[in-house]
Amino acid sequence: MKSPQYTREIPQRYRLEAEKCRQCGKVHFPPRLICDACQSQEFEQVILSRAGRILTWTVIHVPPTNFDLEAPYIIAIVELEEGVRLTCQVVDCDPEELAVDAPVEMVFRRIQEDSQADIIQYGYKAVLSRP
Ligand SMILES: [Zn+2]
């Protein structure tokens, strides 16, 4: 049985689909019904770029149940080029390598497995952009 919420979020989780306000141009992710900048209700769909930078991060040592196997892991707030901020895991690096403003790229990875609902969830994680 698929979770209705998970299915509903697939466009954002799988394709980084966002909505851009037709009136003021602000990009919303996840999409919303009303623009919080100008109250417009007209949006166009956009696909976010995968490039961003780290604003801040923390290391999780005591994770929620479904993430037991992965601790410790890094959770960061990443700002994409469109100005959208999202919270995501940073993988394939040590915390010592992170820095404020460090450039990252969003990559598609397995997020977690929900054996009760028979779902393997996929989505985006961040990796450091290395020259
Ligand atoms: Zn707007």
Short mmCIF file of N, CA and C and ligand atoms in Angstrom, two decimals:
data_model
loop_
_atom_site.label_atom_id
_atom_site.label_comp_id
_atom_site.label_asym_id
_atom_site.label_seq_id
_atom_site.Cartn_x
_atom_site.Cartn_y
_atom_site.Cartn_z
N MET A 1 0.85 -1.20 0.00
CA MET A 1 0.00 0.00 0.00
C MET A 1 0.88 1.24 0.00
N LYS A 2 0.63 2.13 -0.92
CA LYS A 2 1.42 3.35 -0.99
C LYS A 2 0.82 4.44 -0.11
N SER A 3 1.68 5.19 0.52
CA SER A 3 1.23 6.30 1.34
C SER A 3 0.75 7.45 0.46
N PRO A 4 -0.46 7.95 0.67
CA PRO A 4 -0.96 9.06 -0.17
C PRO A 4 -0.06 10.29 -0.10
N GLN A 5 0.47 10.59 1.08
CA GLN A 5 1.33 11.77 1.20
C GLN A 5 2.60 11.58 0.38
N TYR A 6 3.17 10.37 0.45
CA TYR A 6 4.40 10.12 -0.29
C TYR A 6 4.17 10.26 -1.80
N THR A 7 3.06 9.67 -2.27
CA THR A 7 2.73 9.75 -3.70
C THR A 7 2.53 11.20 -4.13
N ARG A 8 1.85 11.97 -3.28
CA ARG A 8 1.58 13.37 -3.60
C ARG A 8 2.88 14.17 -3.70
N GLU A 9 3.88 13.79 -2.94
CA GLU A 9 5.13 14.56 -2.90
C GLU A 9 6.16 14.12 -3.94
N ILE A 10 5.82 13.11 -4.75
CA ILE A 10 6.78 12.58 -5.71
C ILE A 10 7.34 13.64 -6.67
N PRO A 11 6.53 14.53 -7.23
CA PRO A 11 7.12 15.55 -8.13
C PRO A 11 8.21 16.37 -7.46
N GLN A 12 8.03 16.72 -6.21
CA GLN A 12 9.07 17.49 -5.51
C GLN A 12 10.24 16.61 -5.13
N ARG A 13 9.95 15.43 -4.61
CA ARG A 13 11.01 14.54 -4.16
C ARG A 13 11.87 14.03 -5.30
N TYR A 14 11.25 13.73 -6.45
CA TYR A 14 11.97 13.08 -7.54
C TYR A 14 12.53 14.07 -8.54
N ARG A 15 11.84 15.18 -8.75
CA ARG A 15 12.25 16.08 -9.83
C ARG A 15 12.57 17.48 -9.37
N LEU A 16 12.53 17.73 -8.06
CA LEU A 16 12.74 19.08 -7.53
C LEU A 16 11.83 20.09 -8.23
N GLU A 17 10.56 19.71 -8.40
CA GLU A 17 9.59 20.62 -9.01
C GLU A 17 9.17 21.68 -8.00
N ALA A 18 9.23 22.92 -8.46
CA ALA A 18 8.82 24.04 -7.62
C ALA A 18 7.84 24.89 -8.42
N GLU A 19 7.31 25.93 -7.79
CA GLU A 19 6.44 26.83 -8.52
C GLU A 19 6.94 28.26 -8.38
N LYS A 20 6.90 28.96 -9.53
CA LYS A 20 7.35 30.34 -9.57
C LYS A 20 6.14 31.25 -9.70
N CYS A 21 6.07 32.24 -8.85
CA CYS A 21 4.95 33.17 -8.87
C CYS A 21 4.98 33.97 -10.18
N ARG A 22 3.84 33.99 -10.89
CA ARG A 22 3.79 34.72 -12.16
C ARG A 22 3.82 36.23 -11.95
N GLN A 23 3.43 36.67 -10.76
CA GLN A 23 3.38 38.11 -10.51
C GLN A 23 4.71 38.68 -10.04
N CYS A 24 5.33 38.06 -9.03
CA CYS A 24 6.56 38.65 -8.47
C CYS A 24 7.80 37.80 -8.72
N GLY A 25 7.63 36.59 -9.20
CA GLY A 25 8.80 35.79 -9.56
C GLY A 25 9.38 34.95 -8.44
N LYS A 26 8.82 35.05 -7.24
CA LYS A 26 9.37 34.26 -6.13
C LYS A 26 9.13 32.77 -6.38
N VAL A 27 10.17 31.97 -6.11
CA VAL A 27 10.06 30.52 -6.30
C VAL A 27 9.74 29.86 -4.96
N HIS A 28 8.70 29.00 -4.98
CA HIS A 28 8.27 28.33 -3.76
C HIS A 28 8.53 26.84 -3.85
N PHE A 29 9.15 26.31 -2.81
CA PHE A 29 9.39 24.87 -2.74
C PHE A 29 9.27 24.44 -1.30
N PRO A 30 8.37 23.52 -0.95
CA PRO A 30 7.40 22.92 -1.86
C PRO A 30 6.36 23.94 -2.34
N PRO A 31 5.65 23.62 -3.44
CA PRO A 31 4.64 24.53 -3.97
C PRO A 31 3.60 24.90 -2.93
N ARG A 32 3.04 26.09 -3.06
CA ARG A 32 1.99 26.54 -2.13
C ARG A 32 0.86 27.17 -2.92
N LEU A 33 -0.26 27.39 -2.25
CA LEU A 33 -1.44 27.90 -2.94
C LEU A 33 -1.39 29.40 -3.15
N ILE A 34 -0.76 30.12 -2.20
CA ILE A 34 -0.72 31.58 -2.28
C ILE A 34 0.71 32.05 -2.06
N CYS A 35 1.17 32.96 -2.90
CA CYS A 35 2.52 33.50 -2.77
C CYS A 35 2.62 34.30 -1.47
N ASP A 36 3.64 34.00 -0.66
CA ASP A 36 3.76 34.73 0.61
C ASP A 36 4.38 36.10 0.43
N ALA A 37 4.84 36.41 -0.79
CA ALA A 37 5.41 37.74 -1.03
C ALA A 37 4.36 38.71 -1.57
N CYS A 38 3.45 38.23 -2.44
CA CYS A 38 2.53 39.17 -3.09
C CYS A 38 1.07 38.67 -3.09
N GLN A 39 0.81 37.52 -2.47
CA GLN A 39 -0.55 36.95 -2.36
C GLN A 39 -1.16 36.51 -3.68
N SER A 40 -0.38 36.48 -4.72
CA SER A 40 -0.89 35.97 -5.99
C SER A 40 -1.18 34.47 -5.87
N GLN A 41 -2.11 33.99 -6.71
CA GLN A 41 -2.41 32.56 -6.71
C GLN A 41 -2.06 31.95 -8.06
N GLU A 42 -1.28 32.67 -8.86
CA GLU A 42 -0.92 32.15 -10.18
C GLU A 42 0.57 31.80 -10.22
N PHE A 43 0.81 30.54 -10.53
CA PHE A 43 2.18 30.04 -10.53
C PHE A 43 2.48 29.32 -11.83
N GLU A 44 3.77 29.24 -12.16
CA GLU A 44 4.19 28.35 -13.23
C GLU A 44 5.18 27.36 -12.65
N GLN A 45 5.15 26.14 -13.20
CA GLN A 45 6.02 25.10 -12.69
C GLN A 45 7.45 25.32 -13.18
N VAL A 46 8.40 25.16 -12.28
CA VAL A 46 9.81 25.23 -12.67
C VAL A 46 10.55 24.06 -12.03
N ILE A 47 11.64 23.64 -12.65
CA ILE A 47 12.50 22.61 -12.07
C ILE A 47 13.71 23.31 -11.48
N LEU A 48 13.96 23.06 -10.22
CA LEU A 48 15.06 23.74 -9.54
C LEU A 48 16.40 23.26 -10.08
N SER A 49 17.38 24.16 -10.05
CA SER A 49 18.73 23.76 -10.40
C SER A 49 19.25 22.88 -9.27
N ARG A 50 20.24 22.11 -9.54
CA ARG A 50 20.75 21.22 -8.50
C ARG A 50 21.94 21.83 -7.77
N ALA A 51 22.27 23.06 -8.10
CA ALA A 51 23.44 23.68 -7.49
C ALA A 51 23.01 24.60 -6.35
N GLY A 52 23.76 24.54 -5.26
CA GLY A 52 23.45 25.40 -4.13
C GLY A 52 24.65 25.59 -3.24
N ARG A 53 24.39 26.11 -2.04
CA ARG A 53 25.48 26.30 -1.07
C ARG A 53 24.94 26.02 0.32
N ILE A 54 25.84 25.66 1.20
CA ILE A 54 25.45 25.32 2.56
C ILE A 54 25.30 26.60 3.39
N LEU A 55 24.16 26.72 4.07
CA LEU A 55 23.97 27.85 4.97
C LEU A 55 24.40 27.47 6.38
N THR A 56 23.98 26.28 6.83
CA THR A 56 24.37 25.80 8.14
C THR A 56 24.14 24.30 8.19
N TRP A 57 24.70 23.63 9.19
CA TRP A 57 24.55 22.18 9.25
C TRP A 57 24.71 21.71 10.69
N THR A 58 24.30 20.46 10.92
CA THR A 58 24.51 19.82 12.21
C THR A 58 24.74 18.34 11.97
N VAL A 59 25.33 17.68 12.95
CA VAL A 59 25.56 16.24 12.87
C VAL A 59 24.58 15.55 13.81
N ILE A 60 23.80 14.61 13.26
CA ILE A 60 22.81 13.88 14.06
C ILE A 60 23.46 12.59 14.59
N HIS A 61 23.53 12.50 15.91
CA HIS A 61 24.09 11.29 16.53
C HIS A 61 22.99 10.37 17.05
N VAL A 62 21.85 10.93 17.39
CA VAL A 62 20.72 10.13 17.90
C VAL A 62 19.55 10.34 16.95
N PRO A 63 19.45 9.48 15.93
CA PRO A 63 18.47 9.70 14.86
C PRO A 63 17.09 9.17 15.20
N PRO A 64 16.09 9.59 14.44
CA PRO A 64 14.77 8.98 14.56
C PRO A 64 14.84 7.51 14.12
N THR A 65 13.86 6.72 14.50
CA THR A 65 13.90 5.27 14.34
C THR A 65 14.31 4.80 12.94
N ASN A 66 13.72 5.35 11.91
CA ASN A 66 13.97 4.85 10.55
C ASN A 66 15.37 5.13 10.03
N PHE A 67 16.13 5.99 10.73
CA PHE A 67 17.46 6.35 10.25
C PHE A 67 18.56 5.74 11.12
N ASP A 68 18.19 4.76 11.96
CA ASP A 68 19.14 4.17 12.90
C ASP A 68 20.46 3.78 12.27
N LEU A 69 20.40 3.16 11.12
CA LEU A 69 21.61 2.58 10.54
C LEU A 69 22.58 3.64 10.04
N GLU A 70 22.11 4.83 9.83
CA GLU A 70 22.95 5.82 9.18
C GLU A 70 23.68 6.76 10.13
N ALA A 71 23.37 6.74 11.41
CA ALA A 71 23.98 7.70 12.32
C ALA A 71 25.46 7.37 12.53
N PRO A 72 26.31 8.37 12.73
CA PRO A 72 25.97 9.79 12.66
C PRO A 72 25.87 10.26 11.20
N TYR A 73 25.01 11.24 10.97
CA TYR A 73 24.90 11.79 9.63
C TYR A 73 24.71 13.29 9.70
N ILE A 74 24.91 13.94 8.56
CA ILE A 74 24.90 15.40 8.51
C ILE A 74 23.58 15.88 7.92
N ILE A 75 22.95 16.82 8.58
CA ILE A 75 21.76 17.49 8.05
C ILE A 75 22.11 18.96 7.86
N ALA A 76 21.80 19.49 6.68
CA ALA A 76 22.15 20.89 6.39
C ALA A 76 20.95 21.65 5.85
N ILE A 77 21.02 22.95 5.97
CA ILE A 77 20.10 23.82 5.24
C ILE A 77 20.88 24.32 4.03
N VAL A 78 20.36 23.98 2.86
CA VAL A 78 21.02 24.32 1.60
C VAL A 78 20.17 25.36 0.87
N GLU A 79 20.82 26.38 0.34
CA GLU A 79 20.11 27.35 -0.49
C GLU A 79 20.47 27.10 -1.94
N LEU A 80 19.45 26.81 -2.75
CA LEU A 80 19.68 26.58 -4.18
C LEU A 80 19.79 27.92 -4.90
N GLU A 81 20.23 27.88 -6.14
CA GLU A 81 20.46 29.11 -6.90
C GLU A 81 19.22 29.99 -7.01
N GLU A 82 18.03 29.36 -6.97
CA GLU A 82 16.78 30.12 -7.08
C GLU A 82 16.39 30.81 -5.77
N GLY A 83 17.20 30.61 -4.72
CA GLY A 83 16.88 31.21 -3.43
C GLY A 83 16.05 30.31 -2.53
N VAL A 84 15.68 29.13 -3.04
CA VAL A 84 14.90 28.19 -2.25
C VAL A 84 15.82 27.52 -1.22
N ARG A 85 15.33 27.43 0.01
CA ARG A 85 16.11 26.76 1.05
C ARG A 85 15.46 25.44 1.39
N LEU A 86 16.26 24.39 1.51
CA LEU A 86 15.72 23.11 1.89
C LEU A 86 16.64 22.42 2.88
N THR A 87 16.03 21.58 3.70
CA THR A 87 16.76 20.81 4.68
C THR A 87 17.02 19.43 4.09
N CYS A 88 18.26 19.01 4.08
CA CYS A 88 18.57 17.71 3.48
C CYS A 88 19.83 17.13 4.10
N GLN A 89 20.04 15.87 3.81
CA GLN A 89 21.24 15.20 4.28
C GLN A 89 22.41 15.55 3.36
N VAL A 90 23.60 15.68 3.94
CA VAL A 90 24.82 15.85 3.15
C VAL A 90 25.59 14.54 3.25
N VAL A 91 25.93 13.95 2.11
CA VAL A 91 26.56 12.64 2.11
C VAL A 91 27.91 12.66 1.43
N ASP A 92 28.65 11.58 1.59
CA ASP A 92 29.96 11.38 0.96
C ASP A 92 31.01 12.39 1.42
N CYS A 93 30.91 12.84 2.67
CA CYS A 93 31.96 13.72 3.19
C CYS A 93 31.98 13.64 4.70
N ASP A 94 33.04 14.16 5.30
CA ASP A 94 33.13 14.26 6.75
C ASP A 94 32.69 15.65 7.18
N PRO A 95 32.15 15.76 8.40
CA PRO A 95 31.72 17.09 8.87
C PRO A 95 32.85 18.12 8.82
N GLU A 96 34.10 17.68 8.99
CA GLU A 96 35.23 18.63 8.99
C GLU A 96 35.40 19.30 7.62
N GLU A 97 34.86 18.68 6.59
CA GLU A 97 35.01 19.24 5.24
C GLU A 97 33.99 20.35 4.95
N LEU A 98 32.98 20.47 5.81
CA LEU A 98 31.90 21.43 5.52
C LEU A 98 32.29 22.84 5.93
N ALA A 99 31.71 23.81 5.25
CA ALA A 99 31.93 25.21 5.59
C ALA A 99 30.70 26.00 5.14
N VAL A 100 30.45 27.10 5.81
CA VAL A 100 29.38 27.99 5.38
C VAL A 100 29.71 28.46 3.96
N ASP A 101 28.72 28.46 3.09
CA ASP A 101 28.87 28.86 1.69
C ASP A 101 29.55 27.79 0.82
N ALA A 102 29.88 26.64 1.38
CA ALA A 102 30.49 25.59 0.55
C ALA A 102 29.51 25.20 -0.55
N PRO A 103 29.97 25.13 -1.80
CA PRO A 103 29.08 24.76 -2.91
C PRO A 103 28.72 23.28 -2.85
N VAL A 104 27.45 22.98 -3.10
CA VAL A 104 26.98 21.60 -3.12
C VAL A 104 26.17 21.35 -4.38
N GLU A 105 26.00 20.06 -4.64
CA GLU A 105 25.15 19.65 -5.76
C GLU A 105 24.14 18.66 -5.21
N MET A 106 22.90 18.77 -5.65
CA MET A 106 21.86 17.86 -5.19
C MET A 106 21.92 16.58 -6.02
N VAL A 107 21.92 15.44 -5.36
CA VAL A 107 21.97 14.15 -6.05
C VAL A 107 20.80 13.30 -5.59
N PHE A 108 20.36 12.41 -6.48
CA PHE A 108 19.19 11.57 -6.23
C PHE A 108 19.64 10.28 -5.54
N ARG A 109 19.09 10.02 -4.35
CA ARG A 109 19.52 8.86 -3.59
C ARG A 109 18.34 8.22 -2.87
N ARG A 110 18.59 7.02 -2.35
CA ARG A 110 17.59 6.40 -1.49
C ARG A 110 17.58 7.13 -0.15
N ILE A 111 16.38 7.45 0.34
CA ILE A 111 16.27 8.17 1.60
C ILE A 111 16.05 7.21 2.75
N GLN A 112 15.02 6.38 2.65
CA GLN A 112 14.75 5.43 3.71
C GLN A 112 13.79 4.37 3.22
N GLU A 113 13.70 3.30 4.01
CA GLU A 113 12.79 2.23 3.69
C GLU A 113 11.71 2.18 4.75
N ASP A 114 10.46 2.13 4.33
CA ASP A 114 9.36 1.99 5.28
C ASP A 114 8.76 0.61 5.06
N SER A 115 9.23 -0.35 5.85
CA SER A 115 8.81 -1.74 5.61
C SER A 115 7.33 -1.94 5.91
N GLN A 116 6.78 -1.19 6.84
CA GLN A 116 5.35 -1.32 7.14
C GLN A 116 4.48 -0.92 5.96
N ALA A 117 4.86 0.16 5.31
CA ALA A 117 4.07 0.64 4.17
C ALA A 117 4.60 0.08 2.86
N ASP A 118 5.66 -0.73 2.92
CA ASP A 118 6.25 -1.33 1.73
C ASP A 118 6.74 -0.26 0.75
N ILE A 119 7.45 0.71 1.28
CA ILE A 119 7.90 1.82 0.45
C ILE A 119 9.40 2.01 0.62
N ILE A 120 10.09 2.14 -0.50
CA ILE A 120 11.47 2.62 -0.45
C ILE A 120 11.41 4.06 -0.94
N GLN A 121 11.78 4.98 -0.08
CA GLN A 121 11.66 6.39 -0.45
C GLN A 121 12.96 6.90 -1.05
N TYR A 122 12.82 7.62 -2.14
CA TYR A 122 13.96 8.24 -2.78
C TYR A 122 13.81 9.75 -2.72
N GLY A 123 14.89 10.43 -2.88
CA GLY A 123 14.83 11.88 -2.88
C GLY A 123 16.22 12.45 -3.04
N TYR A 124 16.33 13.75 -2.79
CA TYR A 124 17.60 14.41 -3.01
C TYR A 124 18.41 14.56 -1.73
N LYS A 125 19.73 14.36 -1.88
CA LYS A 125 20.68 14.64 -0.84
C LYS A 125 21.73 15.56 -1.46
N ALA A 126 22.52 16.20 -0.60
CA ALA A 126 23.55 17.10 -1.10
C ALA A 126 24.93 16.46 -1.02
N VAL A 127 25.76 16.71 -2.00
CA VAL A 127 27.18 16.33 -1.94
C VAL A 127 28.00 17.60 -2.21
N LEU A 128 29.17 17.66 -1.59
CA LEU A 128 30.05 18.81 -1.81
C LEU A 128 30.49 18.82 -3.27
N SER A 129 30.48 20.01 -3.87
CA SER A 129 31.01 20.16 -5.23
C SER A 129 32.52 20.25 -5.11
N ARG A 130 33.18 19.32 -5.71
CA ARG A 130 34.65 19.34 -5.62
C ARG A 130 35.21 19.71 -6.99
N PRO A 131 36.21 20.57 -7.00
CA PRO A 131 36.77 21.01 -8.28
C PRO A 131 37.46 19.87 -9.03
ZN ZN B 1 4.39 36.54 -5.73
#
